[in-house]
XYZ file of C-alpha atoms in Angstrom:
577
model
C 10.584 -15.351 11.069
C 11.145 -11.562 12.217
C 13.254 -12.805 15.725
C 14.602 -8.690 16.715
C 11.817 -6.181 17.466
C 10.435 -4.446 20.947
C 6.578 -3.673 20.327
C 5.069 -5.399 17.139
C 2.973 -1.877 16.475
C 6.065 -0.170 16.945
C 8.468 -2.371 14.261
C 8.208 0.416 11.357
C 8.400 3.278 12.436
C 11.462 2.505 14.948
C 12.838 0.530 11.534
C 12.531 3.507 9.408
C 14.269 5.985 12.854
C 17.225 3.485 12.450
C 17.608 3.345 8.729
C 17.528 7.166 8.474
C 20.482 7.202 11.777
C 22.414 4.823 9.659
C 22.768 6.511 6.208
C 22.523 10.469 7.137
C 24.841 11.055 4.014
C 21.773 10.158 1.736
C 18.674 10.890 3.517
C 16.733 12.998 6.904
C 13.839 12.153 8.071
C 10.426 13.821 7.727
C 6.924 13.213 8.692
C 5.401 10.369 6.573
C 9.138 8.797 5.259
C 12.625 10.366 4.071
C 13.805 12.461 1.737
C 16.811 13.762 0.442
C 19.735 14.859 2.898
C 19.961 17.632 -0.092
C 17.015 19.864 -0.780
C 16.087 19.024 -4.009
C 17.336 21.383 -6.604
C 15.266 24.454 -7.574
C 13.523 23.494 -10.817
C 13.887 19.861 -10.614
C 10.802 17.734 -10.732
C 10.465 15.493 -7.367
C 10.237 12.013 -7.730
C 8.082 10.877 -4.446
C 7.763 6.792 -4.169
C 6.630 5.104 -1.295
C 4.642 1.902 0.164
C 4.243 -0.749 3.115
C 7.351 -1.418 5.421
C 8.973 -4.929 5.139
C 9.834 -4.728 1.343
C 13.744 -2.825 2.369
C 15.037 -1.450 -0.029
C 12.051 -0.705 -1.137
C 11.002 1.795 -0.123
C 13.406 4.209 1.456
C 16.447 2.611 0.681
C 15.842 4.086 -3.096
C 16.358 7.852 -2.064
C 19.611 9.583 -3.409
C 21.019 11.132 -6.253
C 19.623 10.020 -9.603
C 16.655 8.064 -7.816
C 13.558 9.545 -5.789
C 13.841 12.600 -4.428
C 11.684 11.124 -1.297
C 10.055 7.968 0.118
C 7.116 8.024 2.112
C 6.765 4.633 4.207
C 3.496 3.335 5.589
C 3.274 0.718 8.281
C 4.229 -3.353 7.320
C 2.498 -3.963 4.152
C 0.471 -1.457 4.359
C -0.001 1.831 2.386
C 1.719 5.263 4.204
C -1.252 7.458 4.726
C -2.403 10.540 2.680
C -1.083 12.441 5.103
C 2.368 11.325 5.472
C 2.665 10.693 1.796
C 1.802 14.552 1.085
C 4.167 15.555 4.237
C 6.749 13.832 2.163
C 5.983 15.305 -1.233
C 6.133 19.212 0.327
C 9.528 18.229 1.750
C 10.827 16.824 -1.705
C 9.356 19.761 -3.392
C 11.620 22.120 -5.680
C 9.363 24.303 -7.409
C 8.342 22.342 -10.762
C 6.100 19.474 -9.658
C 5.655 16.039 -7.608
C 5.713 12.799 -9.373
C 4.071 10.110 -7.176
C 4.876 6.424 -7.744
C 4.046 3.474 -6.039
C 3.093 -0.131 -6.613
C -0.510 -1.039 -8.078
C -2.093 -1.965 -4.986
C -5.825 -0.344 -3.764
C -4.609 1.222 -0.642
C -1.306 3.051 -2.201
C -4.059 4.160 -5.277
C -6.271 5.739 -2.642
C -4.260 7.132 -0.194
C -1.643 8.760 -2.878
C -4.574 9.875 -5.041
C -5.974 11.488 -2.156
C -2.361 13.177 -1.586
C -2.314 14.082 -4.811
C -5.490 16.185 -4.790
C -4.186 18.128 -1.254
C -0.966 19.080 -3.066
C -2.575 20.422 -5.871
C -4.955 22.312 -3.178
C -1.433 23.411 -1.465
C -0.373 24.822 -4.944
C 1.620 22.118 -5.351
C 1.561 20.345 -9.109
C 1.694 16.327 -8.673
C 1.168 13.353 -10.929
C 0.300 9.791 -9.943
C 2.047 7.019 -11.317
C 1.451 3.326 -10.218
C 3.464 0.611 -11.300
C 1.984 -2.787 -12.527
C 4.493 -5.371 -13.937
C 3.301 -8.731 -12.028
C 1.956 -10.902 -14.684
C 0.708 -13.023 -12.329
C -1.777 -10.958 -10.828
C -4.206 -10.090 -13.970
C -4.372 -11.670 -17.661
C -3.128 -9.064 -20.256
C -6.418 -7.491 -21.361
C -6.765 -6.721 -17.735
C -3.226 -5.110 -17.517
C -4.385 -2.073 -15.152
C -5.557 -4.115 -12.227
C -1.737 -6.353 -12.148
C 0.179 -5.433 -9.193
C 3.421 -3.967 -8.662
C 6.548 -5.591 -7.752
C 10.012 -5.746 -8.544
C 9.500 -3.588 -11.788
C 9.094 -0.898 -9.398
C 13.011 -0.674 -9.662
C 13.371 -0.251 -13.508
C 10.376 2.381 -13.649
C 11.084 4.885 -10.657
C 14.786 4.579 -11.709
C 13.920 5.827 -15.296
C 11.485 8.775 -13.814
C 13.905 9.811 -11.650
C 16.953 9.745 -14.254
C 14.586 11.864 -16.485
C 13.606 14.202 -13.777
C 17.502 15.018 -12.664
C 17.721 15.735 -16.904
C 15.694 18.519 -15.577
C 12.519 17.697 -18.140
C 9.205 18.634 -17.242
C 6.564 17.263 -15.273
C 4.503 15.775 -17.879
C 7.666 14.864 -19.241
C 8.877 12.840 -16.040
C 5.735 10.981 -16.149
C 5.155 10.062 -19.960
C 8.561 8.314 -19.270
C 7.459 6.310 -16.166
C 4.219 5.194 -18.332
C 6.869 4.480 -21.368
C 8.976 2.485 -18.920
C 6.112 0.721 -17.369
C 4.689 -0.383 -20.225
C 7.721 -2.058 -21.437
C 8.325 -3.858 -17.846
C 6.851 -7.442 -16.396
C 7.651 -9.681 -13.844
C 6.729 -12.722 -12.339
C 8.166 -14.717 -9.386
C 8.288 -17.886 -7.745
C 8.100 -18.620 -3.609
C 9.641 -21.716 -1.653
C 7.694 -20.433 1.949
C 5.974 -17.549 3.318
C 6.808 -14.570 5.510
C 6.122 -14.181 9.152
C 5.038 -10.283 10.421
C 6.856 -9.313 13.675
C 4.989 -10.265 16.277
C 3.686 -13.260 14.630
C 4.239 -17.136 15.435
C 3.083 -18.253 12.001
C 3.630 -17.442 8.298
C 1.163 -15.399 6.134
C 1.071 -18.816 3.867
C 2.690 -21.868 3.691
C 4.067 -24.123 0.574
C 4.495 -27.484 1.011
C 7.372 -29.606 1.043
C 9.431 -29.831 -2.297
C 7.125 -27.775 -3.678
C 7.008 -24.040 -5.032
C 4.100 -21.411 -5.211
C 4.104 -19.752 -8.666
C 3.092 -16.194 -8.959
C 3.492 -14.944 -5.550
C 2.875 -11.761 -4.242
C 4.933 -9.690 -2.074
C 2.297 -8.865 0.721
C 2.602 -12.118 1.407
C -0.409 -12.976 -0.977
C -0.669 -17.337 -1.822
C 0.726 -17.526 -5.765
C -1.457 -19.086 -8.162
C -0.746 -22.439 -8.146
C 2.137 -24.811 -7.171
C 4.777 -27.207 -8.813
C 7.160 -29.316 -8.150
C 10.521 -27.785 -6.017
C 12.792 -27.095 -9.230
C 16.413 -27.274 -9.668
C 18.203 -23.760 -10.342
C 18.002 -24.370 -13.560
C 14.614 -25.106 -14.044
C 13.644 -22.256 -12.167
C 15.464 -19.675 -14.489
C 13.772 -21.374 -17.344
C 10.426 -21.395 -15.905
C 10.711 -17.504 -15.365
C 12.526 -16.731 -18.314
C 10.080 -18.381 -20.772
C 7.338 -17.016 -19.007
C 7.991 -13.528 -18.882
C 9.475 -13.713 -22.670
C 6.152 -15.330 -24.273
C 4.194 -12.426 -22.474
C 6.428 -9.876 -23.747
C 6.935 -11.420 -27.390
C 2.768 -10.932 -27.260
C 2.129 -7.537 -25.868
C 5.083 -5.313 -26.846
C 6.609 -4.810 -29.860
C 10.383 -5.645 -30.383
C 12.731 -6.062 -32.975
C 15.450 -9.012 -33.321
C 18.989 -8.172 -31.096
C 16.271 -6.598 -28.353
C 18.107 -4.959 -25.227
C 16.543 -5.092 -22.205
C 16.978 -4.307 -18.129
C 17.128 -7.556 -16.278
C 16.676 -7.840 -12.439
C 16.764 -11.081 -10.642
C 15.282 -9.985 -7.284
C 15.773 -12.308 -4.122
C 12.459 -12.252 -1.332
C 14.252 -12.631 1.260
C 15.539 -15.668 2.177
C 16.957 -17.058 -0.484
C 20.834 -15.935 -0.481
C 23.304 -14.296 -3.323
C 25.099 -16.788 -3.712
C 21.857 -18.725 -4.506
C 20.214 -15.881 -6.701
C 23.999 -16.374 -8.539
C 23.455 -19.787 -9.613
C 19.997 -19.126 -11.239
C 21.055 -15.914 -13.147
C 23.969 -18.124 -14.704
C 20.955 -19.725 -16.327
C 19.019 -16.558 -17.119
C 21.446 -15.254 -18.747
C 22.362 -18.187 -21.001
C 18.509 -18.238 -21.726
C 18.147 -14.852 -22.323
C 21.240 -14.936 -24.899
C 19.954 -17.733 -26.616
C 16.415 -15.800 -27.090
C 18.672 -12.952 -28.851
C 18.323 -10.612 -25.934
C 20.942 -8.400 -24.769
C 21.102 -7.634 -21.338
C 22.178 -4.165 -19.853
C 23.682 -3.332 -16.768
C 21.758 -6.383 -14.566
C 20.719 -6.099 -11.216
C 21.207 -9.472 -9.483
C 19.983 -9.223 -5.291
C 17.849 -8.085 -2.524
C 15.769 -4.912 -4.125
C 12.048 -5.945 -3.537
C 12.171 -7.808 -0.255
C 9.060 -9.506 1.671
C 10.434 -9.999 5.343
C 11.720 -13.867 5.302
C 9.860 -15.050 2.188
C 11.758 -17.753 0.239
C 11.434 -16.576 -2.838
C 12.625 -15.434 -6.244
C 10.989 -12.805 -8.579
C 12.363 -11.848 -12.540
C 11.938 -8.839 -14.267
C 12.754 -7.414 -17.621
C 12.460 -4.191 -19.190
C 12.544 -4.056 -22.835
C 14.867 -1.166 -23.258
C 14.683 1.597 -26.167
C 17.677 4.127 -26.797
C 15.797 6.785 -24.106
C 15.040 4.187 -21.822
C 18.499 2.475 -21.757
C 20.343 6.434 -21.384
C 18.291 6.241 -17.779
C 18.790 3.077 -16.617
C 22.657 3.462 -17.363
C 22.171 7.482 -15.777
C 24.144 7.253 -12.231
C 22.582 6.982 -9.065
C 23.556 6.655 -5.259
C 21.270 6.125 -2.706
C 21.721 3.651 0.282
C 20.656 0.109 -1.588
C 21.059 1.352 -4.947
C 24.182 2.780 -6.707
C 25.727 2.848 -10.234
C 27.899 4.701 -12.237
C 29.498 7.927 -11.154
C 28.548 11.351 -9.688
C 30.126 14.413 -8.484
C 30.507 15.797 -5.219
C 27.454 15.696 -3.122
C 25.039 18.545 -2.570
C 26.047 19.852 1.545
C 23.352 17.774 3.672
C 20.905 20.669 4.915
C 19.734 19.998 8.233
C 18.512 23.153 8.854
C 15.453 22.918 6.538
C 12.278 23.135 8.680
C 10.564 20.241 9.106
C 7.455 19.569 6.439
C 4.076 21.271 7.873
C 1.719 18.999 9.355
C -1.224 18.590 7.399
C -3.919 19.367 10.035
C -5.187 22.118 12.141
C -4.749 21.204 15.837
C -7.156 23.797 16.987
C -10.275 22.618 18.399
C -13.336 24.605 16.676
C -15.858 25.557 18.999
C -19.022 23.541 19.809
C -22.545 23.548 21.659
C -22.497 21.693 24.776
C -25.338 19.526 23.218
C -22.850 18.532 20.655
C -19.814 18.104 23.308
C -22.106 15.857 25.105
C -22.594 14.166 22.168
C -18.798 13.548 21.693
C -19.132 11.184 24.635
C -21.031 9.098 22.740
C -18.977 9.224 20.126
C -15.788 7.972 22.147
C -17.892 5.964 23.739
C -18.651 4.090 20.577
C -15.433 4.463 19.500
C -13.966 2.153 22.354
C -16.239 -0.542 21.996
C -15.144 -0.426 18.345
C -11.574 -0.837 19.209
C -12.414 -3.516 21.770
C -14.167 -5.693 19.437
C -11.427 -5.239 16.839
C -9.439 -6.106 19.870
C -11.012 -9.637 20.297
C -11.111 -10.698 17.065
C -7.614 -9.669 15.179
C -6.428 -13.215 14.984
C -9.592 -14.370 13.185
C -9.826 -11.349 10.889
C -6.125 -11.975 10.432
C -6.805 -15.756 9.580
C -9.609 -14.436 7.004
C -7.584 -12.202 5.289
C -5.304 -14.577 4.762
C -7.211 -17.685 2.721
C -6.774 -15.337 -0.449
C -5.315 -11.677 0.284
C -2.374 -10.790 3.002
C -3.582 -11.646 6.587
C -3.186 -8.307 7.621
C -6.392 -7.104 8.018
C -6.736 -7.707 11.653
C -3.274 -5.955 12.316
C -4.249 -2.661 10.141
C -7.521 -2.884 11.680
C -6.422 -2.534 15.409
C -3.894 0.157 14.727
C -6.493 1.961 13.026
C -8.918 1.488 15.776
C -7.155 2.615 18.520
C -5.463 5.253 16.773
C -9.099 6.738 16.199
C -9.776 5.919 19.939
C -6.435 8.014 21.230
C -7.579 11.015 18.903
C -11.115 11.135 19.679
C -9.898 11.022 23.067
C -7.517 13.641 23.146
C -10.035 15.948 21.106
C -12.940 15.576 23.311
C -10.767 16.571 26.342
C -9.689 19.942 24.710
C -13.740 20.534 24.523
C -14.423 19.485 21.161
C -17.948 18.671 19.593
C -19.024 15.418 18.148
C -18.282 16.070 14.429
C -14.533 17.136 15.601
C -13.737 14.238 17.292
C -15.097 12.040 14.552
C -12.724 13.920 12.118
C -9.412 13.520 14.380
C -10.572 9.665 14.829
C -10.760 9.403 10.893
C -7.628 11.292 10.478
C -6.052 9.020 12.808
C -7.429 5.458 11.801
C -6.261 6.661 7.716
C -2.826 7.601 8.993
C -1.885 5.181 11.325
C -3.794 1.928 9.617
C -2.652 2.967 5.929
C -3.729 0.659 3.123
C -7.326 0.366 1.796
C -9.028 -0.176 5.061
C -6.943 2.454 6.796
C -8.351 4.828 3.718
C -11.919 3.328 3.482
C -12.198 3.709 7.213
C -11.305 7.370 7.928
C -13.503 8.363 5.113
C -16.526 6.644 6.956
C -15.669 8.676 10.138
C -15.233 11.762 8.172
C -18.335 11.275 6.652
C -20.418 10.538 9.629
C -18.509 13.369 11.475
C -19.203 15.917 8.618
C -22.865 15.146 9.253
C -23.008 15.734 12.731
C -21.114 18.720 12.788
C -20.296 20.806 15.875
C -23.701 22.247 16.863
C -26.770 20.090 17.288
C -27.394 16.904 19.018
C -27.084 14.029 16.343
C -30.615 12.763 15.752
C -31.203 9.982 14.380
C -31.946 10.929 10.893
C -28.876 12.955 10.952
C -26.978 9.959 12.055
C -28.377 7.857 9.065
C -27.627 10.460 6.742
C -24.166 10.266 7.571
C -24.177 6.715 7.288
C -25.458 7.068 4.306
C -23.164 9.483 2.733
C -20.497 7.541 3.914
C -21.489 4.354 2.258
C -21.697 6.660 -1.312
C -18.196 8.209 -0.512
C -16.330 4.769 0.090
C -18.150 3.942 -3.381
C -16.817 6.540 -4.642
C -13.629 6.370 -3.343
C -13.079 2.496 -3.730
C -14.859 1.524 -6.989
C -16.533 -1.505 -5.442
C -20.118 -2.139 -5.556
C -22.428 -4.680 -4.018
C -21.764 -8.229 -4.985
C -17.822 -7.249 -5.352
C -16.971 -8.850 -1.959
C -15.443 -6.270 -0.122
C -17.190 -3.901 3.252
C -19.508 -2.681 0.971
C -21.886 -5.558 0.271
C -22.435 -4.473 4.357
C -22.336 -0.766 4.204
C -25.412 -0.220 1.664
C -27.554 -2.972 3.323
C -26.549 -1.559 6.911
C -27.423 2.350 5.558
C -30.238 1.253 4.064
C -31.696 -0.366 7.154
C -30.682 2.754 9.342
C -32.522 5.315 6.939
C -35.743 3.224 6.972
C -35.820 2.376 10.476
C -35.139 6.012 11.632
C -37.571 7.161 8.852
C -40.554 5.648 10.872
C -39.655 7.233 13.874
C -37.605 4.492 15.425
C -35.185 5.338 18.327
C -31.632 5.561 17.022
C -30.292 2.556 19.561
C -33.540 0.343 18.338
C -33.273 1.491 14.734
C -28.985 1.485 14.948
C -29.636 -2.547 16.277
C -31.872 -3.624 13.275
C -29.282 -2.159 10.986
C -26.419 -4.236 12.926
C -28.716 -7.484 12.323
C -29.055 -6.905 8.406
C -25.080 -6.508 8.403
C -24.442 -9.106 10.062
C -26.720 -10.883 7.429
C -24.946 -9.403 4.874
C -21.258 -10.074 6.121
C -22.357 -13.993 6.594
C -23.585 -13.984 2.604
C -20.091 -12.670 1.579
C -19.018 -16.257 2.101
C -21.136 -17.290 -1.357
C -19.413 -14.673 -3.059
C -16.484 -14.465 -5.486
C -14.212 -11.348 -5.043
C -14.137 -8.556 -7.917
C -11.757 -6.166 -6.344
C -8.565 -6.414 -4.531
C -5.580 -8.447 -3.523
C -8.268 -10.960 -3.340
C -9.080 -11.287 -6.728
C -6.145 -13.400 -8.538
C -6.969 -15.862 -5.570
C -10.919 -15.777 -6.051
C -11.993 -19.995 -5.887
C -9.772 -20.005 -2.475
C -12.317 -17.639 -1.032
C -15.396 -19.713 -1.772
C -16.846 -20.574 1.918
C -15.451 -17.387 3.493
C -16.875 -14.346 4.173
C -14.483 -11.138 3.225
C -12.395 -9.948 6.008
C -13.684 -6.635 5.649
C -17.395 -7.204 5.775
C -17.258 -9.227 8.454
C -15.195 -6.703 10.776
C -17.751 -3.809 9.664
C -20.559 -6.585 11.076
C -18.906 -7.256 13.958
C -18.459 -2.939 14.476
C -22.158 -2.004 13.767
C -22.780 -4.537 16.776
C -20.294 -3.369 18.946
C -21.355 0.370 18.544
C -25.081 -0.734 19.300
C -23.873 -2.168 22.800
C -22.272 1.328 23.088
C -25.615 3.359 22.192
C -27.306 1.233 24.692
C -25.319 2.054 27.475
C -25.673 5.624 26.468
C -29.076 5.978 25.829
């Protein structure tokens, strides 16, 4: 378990201040993550990677010469924000373009999609890029939806080594889909992780057994076996990953290929020593060839007991940029020149928003009272129940639903706060609350979330009092946008089989002329409704998914804490009627 932190909420970012004080020769900070300690050189395409805290190296530790150009780093396992991940991206910029790779996971698809669409408003050219090697996760005609894990390594390294050739853009990133194509992993898990803060692990595996095809988050694997010997293990991983790649990518006899044996956490060198003995001797036998291995900690998961195995079949390009030198913090190989002098005195990357407050009627700053108003019962109930949305999250995703939830929450509550004391109108204050929930929640919800308060605070604007129908209608677009935004639909499991029943039930009961409290109540009891039928349901979409029979009985985490919201923010309309 995680035994040395202060404040649980606090773990990351005070992680990421001490990683940056410790290796100034590769990195400075910015907002959102780190970049280079060199300004990236004029021309050069910018690699920008990123994810959830609690994976070190990955993220951060993977900045330097001949790897990414800049990391931006969300909270523990959980996406770094649009924001922060487009702070980052401006910092790294040179001139010719942003590359922006992450793992295949909903909330880092969202939030660096979104980032990619406010560089490109910036004048800023970027390209997303999301890694998906974990064979575990999705069968092969289903390729797209497989998550990323230790492949990360293999693909950013060969993106970056093509970007520091000084190719272009669309050149940097047909060579990061080359590389991922030719990459897979899959790993093995002896116990789960523990979150700082927490008394318990995310799952558990039972004695002298192992979980096969674990997930980094923290996510149950998709079965168990017996607890093998070394030996077994290599062969277990080995065979696996080679019968998937005889099948889906092409290769000729005498095939060369990048090979990293990637320890969780707990499990020690000289341990991940003894099985690559084996891999090796497997790998040989199977007529591969293995270049330059990587044999350690690069893909970490807290204290998860684990192992994970990854090869990249390797052709002449590919091989030049895996062998191409690099030095970063975790990551070094070959040799380099002098560094580039450390430029501290670049200013710091812009913040992304406007801190002025526009102006506002007073109808509409009265408003804003109920809006905070709402807003604290909404982090109060998110309050009282982030063990059991934790505990939900947990029979088939993460567990960390409750956790991203109340840093969201009160984030949104601080803004709203702060806004509505500088004067602002209702439709402001929603906006800072969304901006703060996505930013300081990251992940899917953190994303799904702030685009429901920037929906609903787009609708109310700055200048009328809300009416009801106006309220509805920005419940309404908000249940369209997070469609939109997330792909699900109803019937996928996720907040949305709550959304469109609760929208629905606004619009019709404000459509007869029913008092927003009364009409805002009858919506609550049709999501509630809604959230309890999510139990019957198999999930469709996200870390969920490869784990769907486990969730049989349950009701998604995310439903249920929009259910439990809608009810809350009645109780606050009530009051403030």
């Amino acid at each position: 378990m995680t035994r040395l932190f202060n404040d649980p909420a606090a773990f990351a970012d005070e992680a990421l201040e001490g990683f940056a004080a410790a290796h100034r020769r590769w990195v400075r900070p910015v907002t959102g993550g780190v970049v280079r300690a060199a300004a990236t050189p004029a021309g050069q395409v910018a690699v920008v990677i990123g994810g959830g805290s609690g994976h070190y190296p990955a993220f951060s530790g993977l900045v330097g010469r001949g790897l990414a150009h800049g990391a931006a780093v969300g909270n523990v396992f959980a996406s770094p924000s649009a924001q922060q991940i487009r702070s980052v991206a401006r910092a790294a910029h040179g001139g010719a373009g942003v590359l922006l790779m992450y793992g295949n996971y909903a909330g880092d698809v969202l939030h660096f999609g979104q980032a990619a669409e406010r560089l490109a408003a910036d004048g800023v050219e970027a390209r997303t890029y999301a890694v998906a090697d974990d064979i575990s996760s999705a069968a092969p005609d289903e390729a797209a939806k497989r998550r990323g894990i230790a492949g990360d390594l293999p693909v950013f390294k060969a993106a970056a080594a093509a970007a520091e050739q000084g190719r272009s853009l669309d050149e940097v990133l047909r060579v990061a889909e080359r590389a991922g194509a030719r990459t897979r992993s899959f790993g093995i898990a002896f116990s789960g992780c523990t979150l700082p803060g927490s008394d318990h692990p995310l799952f558990t595996v039972p004695e002298a057994r192992m979980a096969v095809g674990l997930g980094i988050h923290g996510e149950p694997g998709i079965g168990e076996e017996a607890l093998p010997t070394a030996d077994d293990a290599a062969r277990l991983l080995v065979e696996t990953l080679l019968k998937e790649l005889s099948e889906d990518v092409a290769a000729p006899d005498g095939q060369r290929a990048a090979v990293v044996l990637n320890g969780l956490g707990s499990v020690k060198y000289e341990e991940l020593f003894v099985v690559y003995r084996k891999v090796a001797e497997l790998l040989g036998e199977a007529g591969v060839e293995i270049v330059d291995p990587e044999v350690g900690e690069l893909v970490t998961s807290f204290d998860m007991a684990g192992v994970s195995l990854t090869l990249t079949w390797l052709d002449e390009g590919l091989e030049e940029l895996w062998r191409a030198p690099a030095d970063t913090p975790a990551h070094r190989k070959g040799a380099l020149g002098a560094p580039e002098p450390e430029d501290d005195d670049r200013a710091p990357a812009e913040e992304d928003r406007d801190t002025a407050v526009p102006p506002a009627s007073d109808a509409s700053r009265e408003a804003a009272g109920s809006v905070l108003a709402a807003l604290d019962a909404v982090a109060g109930i998110v309050e009282a129940h982030v063990e059991e949305l934790g505990r939900i999250d947990a029979v088939a995703g993460d567990g960390d639903h409750g956790i991203g939830m109340r840093r969201g929450s009160t984030a949104a509550r601080s803004a709203a706060a702060e806004a509505r004391e500088r004067g602002a109108g209702a439709g402001t204050v929603l906006h800072r609350a969304a901006d703060a929930w996505a930013d300081r929640a990251g992940g899917t919800s953190g994303a799904l979330w702030g685009t429901i308060l920037r929906s609903l605070g787009t609708a109310l604007g700055d200048r009328d009092a809300p009416a009801a129908p106006r309220v509805a209608e920005g419940v309404t677009e908000a249940s369209a946008a997070v469609r939109r935004l997330g792909g699900a639909e109803v019937g996928d499991k996720t907040m949305v089989d709550v959304l469109v029943p609760f929208a629905d039930a606004l619009t019709a009961a404000t459509a007869e002329g029913v008092p927003l409290a009364e009409a805002w109540g009858r919506a609550a009891d049709a999501a509630a409704d809604a959230a309890a039928a999510t139990a019957r349901l198999l999930p469709r979409k996200g870390r969920a998914r490869p784990h769907a029979e486990k969730s049989l009985g349950t009701p998604d985490a995310g439903a249920h804490s929009l259910a439990l919201i809608t009810r809350a923010v009645h109780g606050a309309l009530l009051n403030h009627h």
